[in-house]
PDB file of C-alpha atoms in Angstrom:
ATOM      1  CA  UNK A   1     126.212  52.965  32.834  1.00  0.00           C
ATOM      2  CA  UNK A   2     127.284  53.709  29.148  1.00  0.00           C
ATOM      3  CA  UNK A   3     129.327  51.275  27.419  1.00  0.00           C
ATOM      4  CA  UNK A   4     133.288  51.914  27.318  1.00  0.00           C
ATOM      5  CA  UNK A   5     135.887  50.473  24.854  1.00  0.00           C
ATOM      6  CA  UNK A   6     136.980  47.347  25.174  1.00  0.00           C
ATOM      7  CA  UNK A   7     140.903  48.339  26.126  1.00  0.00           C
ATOM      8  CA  UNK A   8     139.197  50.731  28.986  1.00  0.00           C
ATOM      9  CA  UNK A   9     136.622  48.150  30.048  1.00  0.00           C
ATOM     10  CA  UNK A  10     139.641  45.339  30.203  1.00  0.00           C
ATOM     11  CA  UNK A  11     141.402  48.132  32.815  1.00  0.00           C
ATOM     12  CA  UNK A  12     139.014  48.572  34.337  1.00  0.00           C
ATOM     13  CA  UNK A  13     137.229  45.086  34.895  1.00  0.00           C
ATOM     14  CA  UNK A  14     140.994  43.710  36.126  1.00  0.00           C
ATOM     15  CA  UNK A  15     140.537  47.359  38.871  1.00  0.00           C
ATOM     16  CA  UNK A  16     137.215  45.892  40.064  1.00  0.00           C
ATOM     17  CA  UNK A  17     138.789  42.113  40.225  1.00  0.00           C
ATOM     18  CA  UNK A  18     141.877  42.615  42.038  1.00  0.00           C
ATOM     19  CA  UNK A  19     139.479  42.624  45.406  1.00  0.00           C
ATOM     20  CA  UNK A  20     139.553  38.915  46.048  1.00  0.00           C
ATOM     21  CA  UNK A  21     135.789  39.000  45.862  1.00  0.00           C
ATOM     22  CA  UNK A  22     133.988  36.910  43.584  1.00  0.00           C
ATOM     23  CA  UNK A  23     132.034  39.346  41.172  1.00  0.00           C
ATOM     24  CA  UNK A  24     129.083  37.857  38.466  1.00  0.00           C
ATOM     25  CA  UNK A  25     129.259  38.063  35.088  1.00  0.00           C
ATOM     26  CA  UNK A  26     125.671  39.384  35.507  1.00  0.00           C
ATOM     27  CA  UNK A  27     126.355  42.431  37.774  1.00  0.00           C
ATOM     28  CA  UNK A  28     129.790  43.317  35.587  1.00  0.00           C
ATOM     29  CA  UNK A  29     127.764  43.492  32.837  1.00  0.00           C
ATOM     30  CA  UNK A  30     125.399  45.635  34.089  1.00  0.00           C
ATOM     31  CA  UNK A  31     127.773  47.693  35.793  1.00  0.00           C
ATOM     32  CA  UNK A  32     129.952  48.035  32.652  1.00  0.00           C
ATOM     33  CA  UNK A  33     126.469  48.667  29.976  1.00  0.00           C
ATOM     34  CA  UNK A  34     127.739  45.624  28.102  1.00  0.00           C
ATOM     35  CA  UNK A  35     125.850  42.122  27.929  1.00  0.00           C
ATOM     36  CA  UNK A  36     127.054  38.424  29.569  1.00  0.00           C
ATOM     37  CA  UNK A  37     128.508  37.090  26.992  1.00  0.00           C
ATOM     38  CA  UNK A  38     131.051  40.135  26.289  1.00  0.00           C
ATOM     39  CA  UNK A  39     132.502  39.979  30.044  1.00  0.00           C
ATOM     40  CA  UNK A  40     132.759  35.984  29.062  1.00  0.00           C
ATOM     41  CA  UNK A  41     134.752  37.256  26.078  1.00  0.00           C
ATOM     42  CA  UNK A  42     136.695  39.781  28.041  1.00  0.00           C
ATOM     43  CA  UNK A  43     137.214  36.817  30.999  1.00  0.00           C
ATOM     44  CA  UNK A  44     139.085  35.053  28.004  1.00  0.00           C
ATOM     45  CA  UNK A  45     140.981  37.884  26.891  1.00  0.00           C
ATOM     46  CA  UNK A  46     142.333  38.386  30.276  1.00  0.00           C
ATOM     47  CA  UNK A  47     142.790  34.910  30.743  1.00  0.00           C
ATOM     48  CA  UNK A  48     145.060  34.946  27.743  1.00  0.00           C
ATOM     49  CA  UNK A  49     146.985  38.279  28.368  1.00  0.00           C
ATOM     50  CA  UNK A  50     148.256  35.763  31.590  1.00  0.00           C
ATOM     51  CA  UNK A  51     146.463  36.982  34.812  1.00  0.00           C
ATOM     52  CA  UNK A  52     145.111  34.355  36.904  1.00  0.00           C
ATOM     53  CA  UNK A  53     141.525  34.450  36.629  1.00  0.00           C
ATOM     54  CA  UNK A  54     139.601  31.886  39.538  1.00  0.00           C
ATOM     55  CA  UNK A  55     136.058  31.228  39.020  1.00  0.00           C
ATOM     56  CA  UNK A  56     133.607  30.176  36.599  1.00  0.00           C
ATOM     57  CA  UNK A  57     129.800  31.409  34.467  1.00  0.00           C
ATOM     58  CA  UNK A  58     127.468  31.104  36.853  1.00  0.00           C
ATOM     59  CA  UNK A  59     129.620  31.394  40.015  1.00  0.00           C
ATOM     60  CA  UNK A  60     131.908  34.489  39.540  1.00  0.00           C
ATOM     61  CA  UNK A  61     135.436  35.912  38.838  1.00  0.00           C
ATOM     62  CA  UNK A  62     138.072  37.537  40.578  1.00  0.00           C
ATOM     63  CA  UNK A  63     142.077  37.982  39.932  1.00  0.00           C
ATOM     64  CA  UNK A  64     144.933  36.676  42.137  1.00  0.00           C
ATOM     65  CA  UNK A  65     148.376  37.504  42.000  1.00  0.00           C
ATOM     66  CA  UNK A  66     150.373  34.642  40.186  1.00  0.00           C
ATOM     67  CA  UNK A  67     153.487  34.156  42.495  1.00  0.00           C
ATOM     68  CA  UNK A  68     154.694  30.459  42.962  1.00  0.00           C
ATOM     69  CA  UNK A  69     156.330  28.995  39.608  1.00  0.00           C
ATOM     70  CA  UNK A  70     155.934  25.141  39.376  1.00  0.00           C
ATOM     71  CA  UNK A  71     158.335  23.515  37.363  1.00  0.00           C
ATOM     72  CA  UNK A  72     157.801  24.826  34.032  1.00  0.00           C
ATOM     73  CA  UNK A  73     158.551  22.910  30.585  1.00  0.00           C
ATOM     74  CA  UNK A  74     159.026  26.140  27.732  1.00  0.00           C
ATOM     75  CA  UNK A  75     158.348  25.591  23.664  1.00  0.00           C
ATOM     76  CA  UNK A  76     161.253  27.505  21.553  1.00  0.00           C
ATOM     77  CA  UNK A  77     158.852  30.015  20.974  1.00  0.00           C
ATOM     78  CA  UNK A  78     157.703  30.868  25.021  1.00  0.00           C
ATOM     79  CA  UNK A  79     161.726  30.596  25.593  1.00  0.00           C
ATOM     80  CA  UNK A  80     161.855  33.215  22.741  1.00  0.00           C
ATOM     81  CA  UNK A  81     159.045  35.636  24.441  1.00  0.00           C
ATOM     82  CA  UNK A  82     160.937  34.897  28.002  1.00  0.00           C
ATOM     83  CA  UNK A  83     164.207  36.221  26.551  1.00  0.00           C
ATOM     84  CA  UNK A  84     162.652  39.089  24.934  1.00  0.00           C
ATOM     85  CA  UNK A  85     160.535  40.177  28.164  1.00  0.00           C
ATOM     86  CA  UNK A  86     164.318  40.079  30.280  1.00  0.00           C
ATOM     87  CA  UNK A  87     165.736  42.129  27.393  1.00  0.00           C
ATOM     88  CA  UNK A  88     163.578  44.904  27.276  1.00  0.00           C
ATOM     89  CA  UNK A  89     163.435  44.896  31.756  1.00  0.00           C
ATOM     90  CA  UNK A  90     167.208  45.011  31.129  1.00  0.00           C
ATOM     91  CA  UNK A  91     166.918  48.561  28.801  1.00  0.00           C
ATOM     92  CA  UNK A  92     164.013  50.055  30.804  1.00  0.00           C
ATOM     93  CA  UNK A  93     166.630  52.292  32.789  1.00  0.00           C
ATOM     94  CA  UNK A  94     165.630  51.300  36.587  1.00  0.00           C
ATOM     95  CA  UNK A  95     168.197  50.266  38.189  1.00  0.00           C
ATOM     96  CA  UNK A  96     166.095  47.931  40.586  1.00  0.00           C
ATOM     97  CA  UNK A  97     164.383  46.159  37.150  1.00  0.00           C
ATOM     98  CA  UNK A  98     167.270  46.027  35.942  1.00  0.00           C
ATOM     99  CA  UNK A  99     169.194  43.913  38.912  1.00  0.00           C
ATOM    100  CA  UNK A 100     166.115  41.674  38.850  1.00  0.00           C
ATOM    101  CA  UNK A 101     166.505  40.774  35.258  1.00  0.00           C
ATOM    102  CA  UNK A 102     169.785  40.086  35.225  1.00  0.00           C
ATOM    103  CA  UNK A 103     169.868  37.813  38.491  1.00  0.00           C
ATOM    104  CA  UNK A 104     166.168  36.455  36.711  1.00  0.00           C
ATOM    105  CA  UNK A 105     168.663  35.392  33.722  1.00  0.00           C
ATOM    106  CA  UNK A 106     170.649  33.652  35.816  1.00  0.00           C
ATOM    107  CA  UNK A 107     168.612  31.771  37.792  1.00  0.00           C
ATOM    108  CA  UNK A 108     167.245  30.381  33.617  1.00  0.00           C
ATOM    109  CA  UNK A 109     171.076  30.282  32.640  1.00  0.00           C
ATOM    110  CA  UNK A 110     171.329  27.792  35.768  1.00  0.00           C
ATOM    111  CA  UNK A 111     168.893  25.470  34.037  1.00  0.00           C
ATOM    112  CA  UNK A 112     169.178  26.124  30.527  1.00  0.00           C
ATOM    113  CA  UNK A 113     171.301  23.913  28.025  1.00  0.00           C
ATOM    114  CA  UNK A 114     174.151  26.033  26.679  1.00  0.00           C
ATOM    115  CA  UNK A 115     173.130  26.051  23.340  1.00  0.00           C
ATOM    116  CA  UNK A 116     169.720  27.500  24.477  1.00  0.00           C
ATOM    117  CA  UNK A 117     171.676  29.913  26.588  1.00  0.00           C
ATOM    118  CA  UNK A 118     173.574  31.287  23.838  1.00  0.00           C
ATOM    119  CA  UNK A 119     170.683  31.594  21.394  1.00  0.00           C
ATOM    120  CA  UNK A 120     168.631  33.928  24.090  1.00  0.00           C
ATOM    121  CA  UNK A 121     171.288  35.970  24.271  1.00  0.00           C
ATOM    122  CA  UNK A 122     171.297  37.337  21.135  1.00  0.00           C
ATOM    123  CA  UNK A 123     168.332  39.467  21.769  1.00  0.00           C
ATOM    124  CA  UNK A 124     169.693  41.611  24.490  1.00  0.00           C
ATOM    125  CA  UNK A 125     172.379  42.605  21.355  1.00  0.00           C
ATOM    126  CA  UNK A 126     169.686  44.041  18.901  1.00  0.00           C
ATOM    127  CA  UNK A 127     166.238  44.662  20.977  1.00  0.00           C
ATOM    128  CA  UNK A 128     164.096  47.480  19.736  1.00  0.00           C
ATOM    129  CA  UNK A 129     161.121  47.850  22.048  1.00  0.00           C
ATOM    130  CA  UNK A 130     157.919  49.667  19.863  1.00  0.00           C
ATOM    131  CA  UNK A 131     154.387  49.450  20.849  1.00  0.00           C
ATOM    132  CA  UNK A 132     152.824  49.532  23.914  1.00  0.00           C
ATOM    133  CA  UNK A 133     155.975  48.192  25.648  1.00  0.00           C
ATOM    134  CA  UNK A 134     157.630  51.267  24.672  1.00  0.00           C
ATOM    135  CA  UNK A 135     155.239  53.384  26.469  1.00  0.00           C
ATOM    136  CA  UNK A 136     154.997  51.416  29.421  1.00  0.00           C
ATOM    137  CA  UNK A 137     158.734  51.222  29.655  1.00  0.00           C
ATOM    138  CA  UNK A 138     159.332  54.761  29.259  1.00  0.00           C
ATOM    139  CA  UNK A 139     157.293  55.779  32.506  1.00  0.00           C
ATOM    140  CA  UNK A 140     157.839  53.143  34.521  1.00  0.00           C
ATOM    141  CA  UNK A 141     161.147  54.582  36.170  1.00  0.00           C
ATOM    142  CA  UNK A 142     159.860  57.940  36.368  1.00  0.00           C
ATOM    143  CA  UNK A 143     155.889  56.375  37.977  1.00  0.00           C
ATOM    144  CA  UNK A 144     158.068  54.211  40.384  1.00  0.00           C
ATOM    145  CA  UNK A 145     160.562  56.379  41.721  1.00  0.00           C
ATOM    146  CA  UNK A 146     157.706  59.198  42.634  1.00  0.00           C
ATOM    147  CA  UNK A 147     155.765  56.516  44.513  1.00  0.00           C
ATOM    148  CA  UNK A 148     159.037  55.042  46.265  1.00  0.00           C
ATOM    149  CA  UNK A 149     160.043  58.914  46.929  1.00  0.00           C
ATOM    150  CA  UNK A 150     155.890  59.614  47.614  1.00  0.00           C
ATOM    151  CA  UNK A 151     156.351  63.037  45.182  1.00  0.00           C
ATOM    152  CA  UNK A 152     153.630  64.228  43.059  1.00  0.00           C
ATOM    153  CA  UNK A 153     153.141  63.469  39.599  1.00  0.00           C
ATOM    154  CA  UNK A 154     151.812  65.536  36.693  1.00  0.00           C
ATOM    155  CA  UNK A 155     150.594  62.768  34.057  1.00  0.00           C
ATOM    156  CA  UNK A 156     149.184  63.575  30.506  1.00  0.00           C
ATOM    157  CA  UNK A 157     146.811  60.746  29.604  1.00  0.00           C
ATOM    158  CA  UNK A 158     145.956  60.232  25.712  1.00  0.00           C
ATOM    159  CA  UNK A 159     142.529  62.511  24.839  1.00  0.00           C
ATOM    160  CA  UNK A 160     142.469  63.836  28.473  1.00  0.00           C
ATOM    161  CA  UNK A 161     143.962  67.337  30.210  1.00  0.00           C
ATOM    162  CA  UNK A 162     146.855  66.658  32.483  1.00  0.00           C
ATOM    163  CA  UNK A 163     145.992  65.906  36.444  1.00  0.00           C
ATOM    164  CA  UNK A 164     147.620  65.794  39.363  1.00  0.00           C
ATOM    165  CA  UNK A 165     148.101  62.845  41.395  1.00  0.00           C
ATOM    166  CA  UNK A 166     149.674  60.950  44.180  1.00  0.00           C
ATOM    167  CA  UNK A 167     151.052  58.069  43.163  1.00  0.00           C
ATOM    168  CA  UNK A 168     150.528  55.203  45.420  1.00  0.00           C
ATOM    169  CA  UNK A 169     151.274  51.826  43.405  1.00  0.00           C
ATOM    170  CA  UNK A 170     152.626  50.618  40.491  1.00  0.00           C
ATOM    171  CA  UNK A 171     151.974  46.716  39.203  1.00  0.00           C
ATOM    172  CA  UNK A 172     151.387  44.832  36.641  1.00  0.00           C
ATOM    173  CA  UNK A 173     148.852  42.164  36.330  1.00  0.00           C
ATOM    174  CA  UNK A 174     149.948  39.503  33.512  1.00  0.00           C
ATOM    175  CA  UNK A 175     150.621  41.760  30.517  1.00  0.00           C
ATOM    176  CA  UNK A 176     148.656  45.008  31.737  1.00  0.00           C
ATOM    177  CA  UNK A 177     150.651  47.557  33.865  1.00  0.00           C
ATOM    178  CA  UNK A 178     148.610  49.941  36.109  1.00  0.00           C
ATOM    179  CA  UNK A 179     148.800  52.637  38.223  1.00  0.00           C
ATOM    180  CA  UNK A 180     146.814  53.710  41.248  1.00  0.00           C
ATOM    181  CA  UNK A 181     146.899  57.097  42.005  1.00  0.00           C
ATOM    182  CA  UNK A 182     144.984  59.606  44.303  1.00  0.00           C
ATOM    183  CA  UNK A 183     144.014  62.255  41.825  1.00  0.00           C
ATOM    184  CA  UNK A 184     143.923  66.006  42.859  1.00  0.00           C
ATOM    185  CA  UNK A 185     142.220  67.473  40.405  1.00  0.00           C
ATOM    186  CA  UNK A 186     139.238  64.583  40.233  1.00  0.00           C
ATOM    187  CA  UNK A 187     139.650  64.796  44.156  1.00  0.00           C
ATOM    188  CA  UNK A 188     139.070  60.956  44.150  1.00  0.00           C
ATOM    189  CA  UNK A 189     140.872  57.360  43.508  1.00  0.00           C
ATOM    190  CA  UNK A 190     141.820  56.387  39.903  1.00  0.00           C
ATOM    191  CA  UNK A 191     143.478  53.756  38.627  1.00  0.00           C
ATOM    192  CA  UNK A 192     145.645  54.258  34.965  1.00  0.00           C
ATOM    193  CA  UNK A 193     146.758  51.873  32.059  1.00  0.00           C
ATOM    194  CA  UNK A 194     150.561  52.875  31.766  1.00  0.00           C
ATOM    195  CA  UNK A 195     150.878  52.082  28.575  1.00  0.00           C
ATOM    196  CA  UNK A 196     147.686  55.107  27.736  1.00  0.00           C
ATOM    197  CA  UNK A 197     150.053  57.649  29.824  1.00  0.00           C
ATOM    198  CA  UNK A 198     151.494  60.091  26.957  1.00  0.00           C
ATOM    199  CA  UNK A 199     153.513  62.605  29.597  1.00  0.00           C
ATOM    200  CA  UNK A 200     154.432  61.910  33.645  1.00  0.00           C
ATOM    201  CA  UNK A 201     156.495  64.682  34.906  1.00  0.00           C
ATOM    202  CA  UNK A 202     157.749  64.019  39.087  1.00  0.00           C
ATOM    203  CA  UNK A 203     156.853  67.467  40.671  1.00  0.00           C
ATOM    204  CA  UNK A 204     158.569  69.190  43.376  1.00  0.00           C
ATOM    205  CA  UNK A 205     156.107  68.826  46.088  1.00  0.00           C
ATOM    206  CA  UNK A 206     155.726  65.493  48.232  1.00  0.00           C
ATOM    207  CA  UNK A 207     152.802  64.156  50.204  1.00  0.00           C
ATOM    208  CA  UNK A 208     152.542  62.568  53.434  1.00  0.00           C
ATOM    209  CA  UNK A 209     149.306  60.111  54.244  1.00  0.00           C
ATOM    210  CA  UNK A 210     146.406  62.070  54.774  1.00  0.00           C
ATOM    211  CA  UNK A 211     142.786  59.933  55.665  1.00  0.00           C
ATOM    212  CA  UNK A 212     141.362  58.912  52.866  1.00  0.00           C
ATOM    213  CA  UNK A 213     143.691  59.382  50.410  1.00  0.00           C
ATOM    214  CA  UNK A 214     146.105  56.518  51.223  1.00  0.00           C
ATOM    215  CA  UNK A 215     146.516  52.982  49.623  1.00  0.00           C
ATOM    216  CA  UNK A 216     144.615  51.340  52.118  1.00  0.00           C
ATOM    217  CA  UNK A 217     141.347  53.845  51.967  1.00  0.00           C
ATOM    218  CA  UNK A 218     141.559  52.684  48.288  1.00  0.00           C
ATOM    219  CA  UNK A 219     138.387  49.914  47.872  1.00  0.00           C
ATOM    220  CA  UNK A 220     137.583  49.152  43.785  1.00  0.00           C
TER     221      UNK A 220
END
């Protein structure tokens, strides 16, 4: 296989992960047409972008789901991020990330010392999401509703014509935000970075499981 760029291979490395199985270094590398050392570099950069990587060289990796919080002791500056992260979930426009950020605030405000309190809130009075957060953010209501609703999407993706798909899941795994989708037009699973997603437009037409085209037919 060719090699892809790095931003791809990182989507699509954390598609392959999410299994539970243990995959080599070795075999990603060759599956991906890069060498050892760059999925070592790439197990780092996921690492940092805060998905829960288990395994080690030599053994394998795979991705789990980071649910369970232990008591957690926050520098001013991951405090800062924290606030920022609620602010933006409080603009995105969903009602249902909305809710959960502000009863996620208050569950931190329960903890917090006032002062701290008082600082974070400043940022939900002059927040200006850019970047890929804007992107993200923009589709997200629009990519969850048509799953929760199970109505066809028509995405644009950056460099690509537009496709057809049913939408089956929307998550995000530490800092990356995917979709999986069955694709009409590819005929065939695919799995999308949000934040590469330039147009999704929720069709008319909705779709009821067919075999083979459902979540659980889905295997990375």
């Amino acid at each position: 296989m060719v090699s892809v760029k790095t931003e791809d291979r990182l989507v699509r490395l954390i598609d392959r992960l999410r299994d539970g199985r243990l995959h080599r270094a070795e075999d990603l590398a060759r599956l991906f047409g890069v060498s050892p050392r760059t999925i070592y570099r790439d197990m780092g950069k996921l690492s940092a972008a805060g998905l829960s990587i288990v395994g080690t060289r030599g053994e394998g990796y795979r991705i789990t789901p980071a649910i369970t919080l232990p008591p957690l002791t926050l520098t001013p500056s991951e405090l800062e991020a924290l606030n920022l992260g609620l602010a933006v979930a409080a603009e995105v426009g969903d009602p249902a990330l909305q809710g959960a950020a502000e009863t996620l605030a208050a569950k931190f405000d329960a903890v917090l010392p006032t002062e701290t309190i008082a600082e974070g809130a400043a940022w939900s009075q002059a927040l200006t999401a850019q970047g890929k957060a804007t992107r993200v953010f923009a589709h997200l209501p629009v990519l969850r509703a048509a799953v929760l609703a199970r109505q066809k999407l028509r995405i644009g993706v950056a460099g690509e014509e537009t496709r057809v798909l049913r939408p089956l899941k929307v998550e995000n795994w530490g800092r990356f935000w995917m979709l999986t989708a069955w694709c009409q037009d590819e005929k065939g699973f695919a799995t999308y970075a949000i934040d590469q997603i330039e147009s999704a437009e929720a069709l008319p037409e909705l779709f009821v499981d067919e075999p083979g085209k459902t979540l659980a037919d889905y295997h990375p």
